[in-house]
Amino acid sequence: MSKLLICGNRRLEGRVPIYGAKNSALPILASTILCSEECVIHNCPILSDVYVSLKILEYLGAKVKREGHDVIINANSIDRYDIPEFLMRQMRSSIIFLGAIVSRMNRAKVSFPGGCELGPRPIDLHLKALKQMGVTVKEQHGCIECHVEKSLKSGEISLSFPSVGATENIILASVFAKGKTKIINAAREPEITDLINFLNKCGAKIFTNKEGFVIIEGVSRLTGTEHRIIPDRIAATTYMAAAAVTGGDVLLEGICSRHLSAIFPIFEEMKIKTCVVKKQLRLWVEDRPRCVKLVRTMPYPGFPTDAQAVIMALSAFCQGTSVFVENIFESRYKHVDELVRLGANIKVEGKTAIVRGTNNLQGTTVKSYDLRGAAAMVVAGLGAQGETCLLDLRHLDRGYENIEENLKAIGALVKRIE
Ligand code: EPZ
């Protein structure tokens, strides 16, 4: 089992590259199934989840070539409609393939997906929407079988919650459905917009309106295209927190500041300085950061649940008391006990966590239960005195490309032990 040793309390200074967003790359890779010509995806992060997506594409019959951050996919020859359980279980977003496979093959056979442990993660909204589109869905012994007679039906689909994955699945399922499909209460995350932009470049007709509806006008085929994945806003936030916790001064290169609009007010309240020029973000610290009164996770454009853990790790070092309310996932505080092991003062009651800042965190051995929890441990370890050992890097490797090299380049003392 691999682990990361972090020697804390060293000021981080220098430049950090921000790569493409995992949560954008995964649905875009799945959507290439719908294209009858070659797609070239640029800025595709080198991550284990991306590797699994490419394996799924190959299993289905697509031709896949990877050259660094570029991926070339030709899915014209796809001839399978099933995904083996061992691939499905490796990540939650394997479920995004469902809408795409049904759309292309009129049938699909997958098992329930795996992924981060964030409490129950049902896919009822995905399946309900597919049923509304005329798909017969059979769930048996952890297996989902879908079948549609002729083609998927368009119509109005109203989501009771703006689920990111369900919105993506409906978009993929409806690209070829005759007529107009309207998604009411669709998710509006930048990763959804990136997926829509990719599909439109391939010839899809997908629009969003002011009320937040996504409207998909069915087309008969999609071509290929070249597309550049948007920057990873959560990786950017993680490096911002890592620099801030060490009193550092860093320049993040290749960000999109618009996607960070719910993050900047938090850093401002903490009295951490930021300045954006084009795609570069400088962050520096003049005094010990202050607490943040209330962080409430919300669907985009609200504060992202994926940034909650790393901001909490930072707030554990701040002056004063910060309050967090996790509204998206039922069980996304598993990092709290590990932060407490490092000496943080955090109390959780239901959805709320109260963090009393201290500058007395000491390195010890910690583990992670999910991707962002792992990133929070890295942030806390960088700020703590002495050595922190983060066990089991499988979660971290799902979402952070080259993290130890990037941290080393800005002065961190970190070492991966395989
Ligand atoms: C996406 O997960 C992201 N994953 C998550 O990022 C992110 O935390 C989440 O959106 C919220 O922003 C990817 O994009 C690959 P949801 P997803 O469907 O699509 C409930 C990370 O760390 N729900 O918006 O699974 C669900 O239980 C990961 O990068 C239902 O009840 O999120 C949750 O409470 C982790 N029924 C809430 O909605 C459903 O059918 C939000 O889930 C679907 C969801």
XYZ file of C-alpha atoms and ligand atoms in Angstrom:
462
model
C 0.000 0.000 0.000
C 1.452 3.376 -0.992
C 1.782 6.227 1.496
C 2.820 9.857 1.513
C 5.193 11.310 4.068
C 4.733 15.037 4.563
C 7.181 17.092 6.558
C 5.027 20.042 7.592
C 5.394 23.707 8.362
C 7.474 24.699 5.323
C 6.432 27.783 3.394
C 5.290 26.985 -0.166
C 6.453 29.343 -2.868
C 6.430 29.064 -6.659
C 4.327 28.012 -9.614
C 1.783 25.197 -9.801
C 0.206 23.963 -13.064
C -3.536 23.281 -12.926
C -4.527 20.389 -15.189
C -7.871 19.503 -16.760
C -10.839 18.769 -14.508
C -11.423 15.107 -13.717
C -15.172 15.661 -13.376
C -15.267 17.168 -16.833
C -12.973 14.639 -18.502
C -14.940 11.584 -17.292
C -18.358 12.431 -18.795
C -16.723 13.768 -21.972
C -14.820 10.496 -22.414
C -18.072 8.558 -21.910
C -19.825 10.786 -24.439
C -17.322 9.930 -27.194
C -19.313 6.668 -27.527
C -21.911 8.738 -29.346
C -19.492 10.044 -31.981
C -19.049 8.304 -35.292
C -15.684 9.984 -35.998
C -12.415 10.509 -34.159
C -12.375 12.784 -31.099
C -9.221 14.413 -29.782
C -9.413 15.460 -26.157
C -6.712 17.844 -24.962
C -5.772 18.678 -21.364
C -7.083 15.315 -20.185
C -5.630 14.725 -16.698
C -3.463 11.671 -16.053
C -5.449 10.047 -13.255
C -6.558 6.560 -12.295
C -10.259 7.404 -12.928
C -9.406 8.538 -16.455
C -7.467 5.295 -16.964
C -10.575 3.315 -15.936
C -12.740 5.308 -18.373
C -10.320 4.543 -21.206
C -10.367 0.850 -20.241
C -14.177 0.894 -20.415
C -14.054 2.528 -23.854
C -11.591 -0.107 -25.075
C -13.726 -2.897 -23.616
C -16.745 -1.558 -25.503
C -14.756 -1.706 -28.726
C -13.426 1.846 -29.175
C -9.914 2.598 -30.409
C -8.087 4.608 -27.766
C -4.702 6.279 -27.924
C -3.135 8.345 -25.172
C -0.261 10.792 -25.721
C 0.428 12.634 -22.481
C -2.507 14.949 -21.850
C -4.063 14.215 -25.262
C -6.442 11.323 -25.790
C -7.619 10.212 -29.223
C -10.765 8.092 -29.342
C -12.552 6.516 -32.233
C -15.725 4.832 -31.052
C -17.101 4.028 -34.494
C -16.413 0.330 -34.003
C -18.186 -0.069 -30.652
C -19.959 -3.433 -30.527
C -20.589 -4.161 -26.838
C -23.258 -2.789 -24.543
C -22.077 -4.167 -21.186
C -19.464 -3.028 -18.670
C -17.857 -5.661 -16.424
C -18.395 -5.264 -12.700
C -14.697 -4.845 -11.851
C -14.566 -1.714 -14.052
C -17.944 -0.366 -12.844
C -16.874 -0.679 -9.229
C -13.723 1.377 -9.611
C -15.463 4.742 -9.782
C -18.843 6.346 -9.347
C -18.824 8.064 -12.718
C -18.809 4.740 -14.557
C -22.605 5.179 -14.324
C -22.364 8.035 -16.874
C -21.651 5.387 -19.496
C -25.187 4.073 -19.008
C -26.978 6.949 -20.799
C -24.393 6.964 -23.580
C -24.524 3.189 -24.169
C -28.340 3.075 -24.222
C -28.367 6.009 -26.603
C -25.924 4.339 -29.000
C -26.866 0.631 -28.657
C -30.522 0.769 -27.503
C -29.522 -1.498 -24.622
C -27.031 -1.615 -21.769
C -25.954 -3.938 -18.991
C -23.942 -2.546 -16.078
C -23.613 -3.103 -12.350
C -24.043 -0.492 -9.620
C -21.052 1.881 -9.569
C -18.360 2.214 -6.886
C -16.540 5.434 -5.954
C -15.937 7.565 -2.867
C -17.627 6.680 0.410
C -19.773 9.747 0.934
C -22.799 8.014 2.419
C -25.552 6.473 0.317
C -25.164 7.471 -3.324
C -28.336 6.289 -5.039
C -28.861 6.472 -8.800
C -32.661 6.610 -8.599
C -32.798 9.954 -10.437
C -30.742 8.526 -13.324
C -32.963 5.455 -13.653
C -36.245 7.339 -13.237
C -35.243 9.685 -16.063
C -34.292 6.794 -18.351
C -37.652 5.121 -17.649
C -39.389 8.381 -18.539
C -37.536 8.272 -21.836
C -39.052 4.906 -22.625
C -36.237 2.674 -21.384
C -37.179 -0.593 -19.688
C -34.913 -0.880 -16.662
C -34.448 -4.167 -14.796
C -32.509 -4.142 -11.531
C -31.489 -7.554 -10.254
C -28.683 -8.733 -7.968
C -26.756 -5.463 -8.285
C -27.043 -5.522 -12.054
C -28.902 -2.963 -14.193
C -30.214 -4.001 -17.582
C -31.691 -1.417 -19.905
C -33.490 -1.910 -23.118
C -35.379 0.355 -25.490
C -37.591 -0.818 -28.359
C -36.968 1.715 -31.131
C -35.453 4.949 -29.926
C -35.486 7.007 -26.747
C -38.396 9.384 -26.207
C -37.966 13.107 -25.739
C -40.093 15.109 -23.287
C -39.884 17.028 -20.045
C -37.793 15.600 -17.204
C -37.917 17.321 -13.865
C -35.171 16.536 -11.337
C -36.076 16.764 -7.649
C -32.408 17.715 -7.003
C -29.942 19.143 -9.541
C -27.841 15.975 -9.612
C -24.661 16.357 -11.661
C -24.530 12.708 -12.742
C -28.252 12.449 -13.538
C -28.106 15.636 -15.639
C -25.135 14.218 -17.565
C -26.836 10.871 -18.098
C -30.047 12.486 -19.381
C -28.075 14.715 -21.763
C -26.197 11.702 -23.150
C -29.340 9.585 -23.401
C -31.315 12.273 -25.208
C -28.817 13.451 -27.831
C -30.429 11.202 -30.494
C -34.015 11.263 -29.122
C -36.400 12.746 -31.722
C -37.854 16.106 -30.658
C -36.974 18.242 -27.650
C -35.956 16.967 -24.228
C -36.160 19.572 -21.486
C -34.394 19.021 -18.157
C -35.936 21.099 -15.404
C -33.777 21.775 -12.321
C -30.667 20.554 -14.168
C -27.244 20.835 -12.545
C -25.283 23.851 -13.787
C -21.734 22.935 -12.782
C -19.011 24.152 -15.191
C -18.309 20.477 -15.944
C -21.871 20.161 -17.330
C -21.295 23.202 -19.526
C -18.043 21.651 -20.753
C -19.871 18.442 -21.684
C -22.538 20.440 -23.550
C -19.866 22.448 -25.390
C -18.089 19.257 -26.417
C -21.295 17.638 -27.688
C -22.353 20.773 -29.567
C -18.973 20.845 -31.318
C -19.781 17.300 -32.483
C -23.096 18.463 -33.942
C -25.486 18.105 -30.986
C -28.104 20.796 -30.359
C -28.105 21.505 -26.650
C -29.079 24.834 -25.107
C -29.418 26.216 -21.606
C -31.770 29.037 -20.728
C -31.937 31.613 -17.936
C -34.241 29.478 -15.807
C -31.541 26.827 -15.739
C -33.322 24.410 -18.098
C -31.221 22.290 -20.407
C -32.918 21.715 -23.748
C -31.699 18.967 -26.047
C -32.955 18.849 -29.626
C -32.349 15.371 -30.967
C -29.983 14.962 -33.929
C -29.360 11.870 -36.043
C -25.586 11.614 -35.665
C -22.549 13.163 -34.004
C -19.245 13.710 -35.753
C -15.875 13.966 -34.000
C -14.101 17.069 -32.754
C -11.112 18.448 -30.864
C -11.800 19.693 -27.388
C -9.820 21.074 -24.456
C -11.001 20.089 -20.969
C -11.628 23.019 -18.585
C -9.212 23.553 -15.668
C -9.853 21.671 -12.443
C -11.420 24.176 -10.033
C -11.191 21.761 -7.087
C -7.500 21.004 -7.646
C -6.950 24.792 -7.836
C -8.787 25.269 -4.518
C -6.716 22.482 -2.955
C -3.419 24.138 -3.938
C -4.786 27.484 -2.715
C -5.529 25.921 0.687
C -2.131 24.161 0.733
C -0.266 27.406 0.053
C -2.344 29.379 2.553
C -1.853 26.891 5.381
C 1.930 27.311 5.072
C 1.797 31.130 4.853
C 2.996 30.739 1.263
C 3.015 32.700 -1.957
C 2.116 30.732 -5.091
C 1.088 31.277 -8.684
C -1.476 28.818 -10.053
C -1.201 28.578 -13.810
C -4.077 27.679 -16.130
C -7.093 28.432 -13.945
C -10.548 29.744 -14.853
C -11.392 32.422 -12.268
C -15.113 32.423 -13.158
C -15.377 28.841 -11.925
C -13.832 29.854 -8.604
C -16.327 32.625 -7.860
C -17.728 30.862 -4.771
C -14.187 30.180 -3.501
C -12.745 33.715 -3.603
C -15.099 35.163 -0.927
C -13.952 32.454 1.504
C -10.272 33.352 1.045
C -11.152 37.039 1.267
C -12.925 36.479 4.586
C -9.855 34.579 5.786
C -7.772 37.681 4.885
C -5.763 35.650 2.410
C -4.709 37.728 -0.596
C -5.479 36.672 -4.159
C -4.989 38.356 -7.491
C -5.999 37.008 -10.905
C -4.407 38.038 -14.177
C -5.863 36.164 -17.133
C -5.373 32.449 -16.404
C -2.967 32.948 -13.513
C -3.880 33.246 -9.881
C -1.448 34.535 -7.269
C -2.212 33.716 -3.649
C -0.204 34.996 -0.711
C -0.578 35.344 3.041
C 0.374 38.384 5.103
C -1.052 37.500 8.535
C -2.356 34.346 10.144
C -5.614 33.580 8.295
C -8.939 34.300 10.053
C -11.857 31.931 10.427
C -14.734 31.902 7.987
C -18.131 32.409 9.618
C -20.209 30.026 7.529
C -19.431 27.702 4.643
C -22.568 26.073 3.218
C -22.097 23.588 0.404
C -24.575 24.080 -2.437
C -25.038 23.096 -6.063
C -23.152 25.393 -8.461
C -22.852 28.399 -8.433
C -22.804 27.866 -4.641
C -19.805 26.685 -2.639
C -18.812 23.196 -3.950
C -19.046 20.187 -1.675
C -15.784 18.940 -3.238
C -13.941 21.912 -1.705
C -15.415 21.508 1.791
C -12.745 19.153 3.170
C -9.708 21.143 2.022
C -11.157 24.445 3.253
C -11.972 22.768 6.564
C -8.366 21.584 6.854
C -7.223 25.171 6.277
C -9.754 26.570 8.766
C -8.377 24.226 11.468
C -5.285 26.505 11.504
C -7.139 29.839 11.343
C -7.781 32.346 14.116
C -11.321 31.937 15.462
C -14.239 29.570 14.878
C -15.484 28.495 11.450
C -18.799 26.761 10.777
C -19.469 24.335 7.914
C -22.829 22.995 6.742
C -22.659 20.064 4.299
C -25.867 20.068 2.276
C -25.008 17.792 -0.649
C -23.797 14.486 0.799
C -25.046 12.777 3.938
C -21.662 11.557 5.078
C -18.933 13.873 3.918
C -17.200 14.513 7.234
C -15.059 11.369 7.391
C -11.929 13.533 7.257
C -12.917 15.177 10.551
C -11.699 12.333 12.804
C -8.373 12.314 10.970
C -7.986 16.089 11.327
C -8.741 15.660 15.028
C -5.931 13.066 15.226
C -3.612 15.806 14.011
C -4.830 18.047 16.838
C -7.662 19.969 15.155
C -10.573 21.031 17.315
C -13.712 20.063 15.376
C -17.164 19.069 16.543
C -19.753 17.603 14.182
C -23.459 17.577 14.748
C -25.526 16.312 11.829
C -24.801 18.447 8.790
C -22.822 21.000 10.793
C -19.145 21.035 11.739
C -17.684 23.636 14.079
C -13.964 24.195 13.721
C -12.086 26.078 16.429
C -8.796 27.168 14.913
C -5.510 26.332 16.601
C -1.899 26.641 15.499
C -0.932 23.514 17.303
C -1.477 20.683 14.811
C 1.138 17.923 15.041
C 1.950 15.370 12.362
C 0.857 11.770 12.858
C -0.428 8.835 10.793
C -3.758 9.488 9.068
C -5.864 7.815 6.424
C -8.508 8.852 3.922
C -11.937 7.549 3.049
C -12.503 9.600 -0.074
C -10.657 11.688 -2.611
C -11.193 15.148 -1.123
C -10.676 13.804 2.398
C -7.248 12.626 1.226
C -6.513 16.097 -0.159
C -7.564 17.608 3.180
C -4.992 15.388 4.917
C -2.292 16.687 2.573
C -3.283 20.298 3.327
C -3.315 19.636 7.077
C -0.024 17.728 6.939
C 1.644 20.627 5.120
C 0.559 23.022 7.879
C 1.235 20.737 10.865
C 4.464 20.540 12.862
C 6.560 17.432 12.228
C 5.816 14.491 9.978
C 2.406 13.349 8.753
C 2.037 9.961 7.110
C -0.992 9.628 4.834
C -1.783 5.948 4.310
C -3.230 4.485 1.108
C -2.980 6.935 -1.781
C -5.591 5.254 -3.960
C -8.136 7.981 -3.304
C -5.654 10.813 -3.840
C -4.492 9.309 -7.143
C -8.054 9.302 -8.451
C -8.153 13.091 -8.539
C -4.749 14.779 -8.226
C -2.261 14.424 -11.032
C 1.388 14.624 -10.042
C 0.574 16.039 -6.627
C 3.815 15.227 -4.856
C 5.983 16.559 -7.720
C 3.913 19.750 -7.845
C 4.249 20.228 -4.098
C 7.984 19.477 -4.150
C 8.459 22.084 -6.888
C 7.094 24.763 -4.551
C 9.205 23.756 -1.574
C 7.242 21.018 0.204
C 9.098 18.093 1.718
C 6.940 15.169 0.632
C 7.831 11.631 -0.271
C 5.743 8.827 -1.734
C 6.566 5.352 -0.488
C 5.192 2.512 -2.588
C -20.584 14.618 -8.948
O -21.008 13.407 -8.328
C -19.082 14.663 -8.789
N -18.498 13.500 -9.439
C -18.721 14.673 -7.312
O -17.318 14.817 -7.205
C -19.389 15.884 -6.655
O -19.148 15.833 -5.271
C -20.900 15.860 -6.913
O -21.159 15.766 -8.337
C -21.625 17.086 -6.390
O -21.080 18.236 -6.958
C -18.260 13.546 -10.742
O -18.550 14.499 -11.437
C -17.575 12.374 -11.345
P -24.809 14.234 -7.627
P -22.488 12.872 -8.532
O -25.556 13.262 -8.433
O -22.881 13.114 -9.940
C -28.035 12.634 -4.452
C -15.173 14.360 -6.333
O -14.654 14.403 -5.194
N -28.547 11.812 -5.557
O -24.931 15.683 -7.937
O -22.530 11.508 -8.004
C -26.679 12.105 -3.989
O -26.832 11.031 -3.106
C -16.548 13.765 -6.549
O -14.586 14.738 -7.359
C -29.685 11.056 -5.364
O -30.279 11.050 -4.288
O -23.273 13.846 -7.583
C -26.076 13.328 -3.362
O -26.531 13.464 -2.063
C -17.129 13.136 -5.360
N -30.121 10.257 -6.394
C -26.617 14.463 -4.226
O -27.745 13.930 -4.904
C -29.479 10.219 -7.593
O -29.935 9.488 -8.485
C -25.607 14.999 -5.252
O -25.200 13.970 -6.110
C -28.325 10.999 -7.785
C -27.876 11.791 -6.747
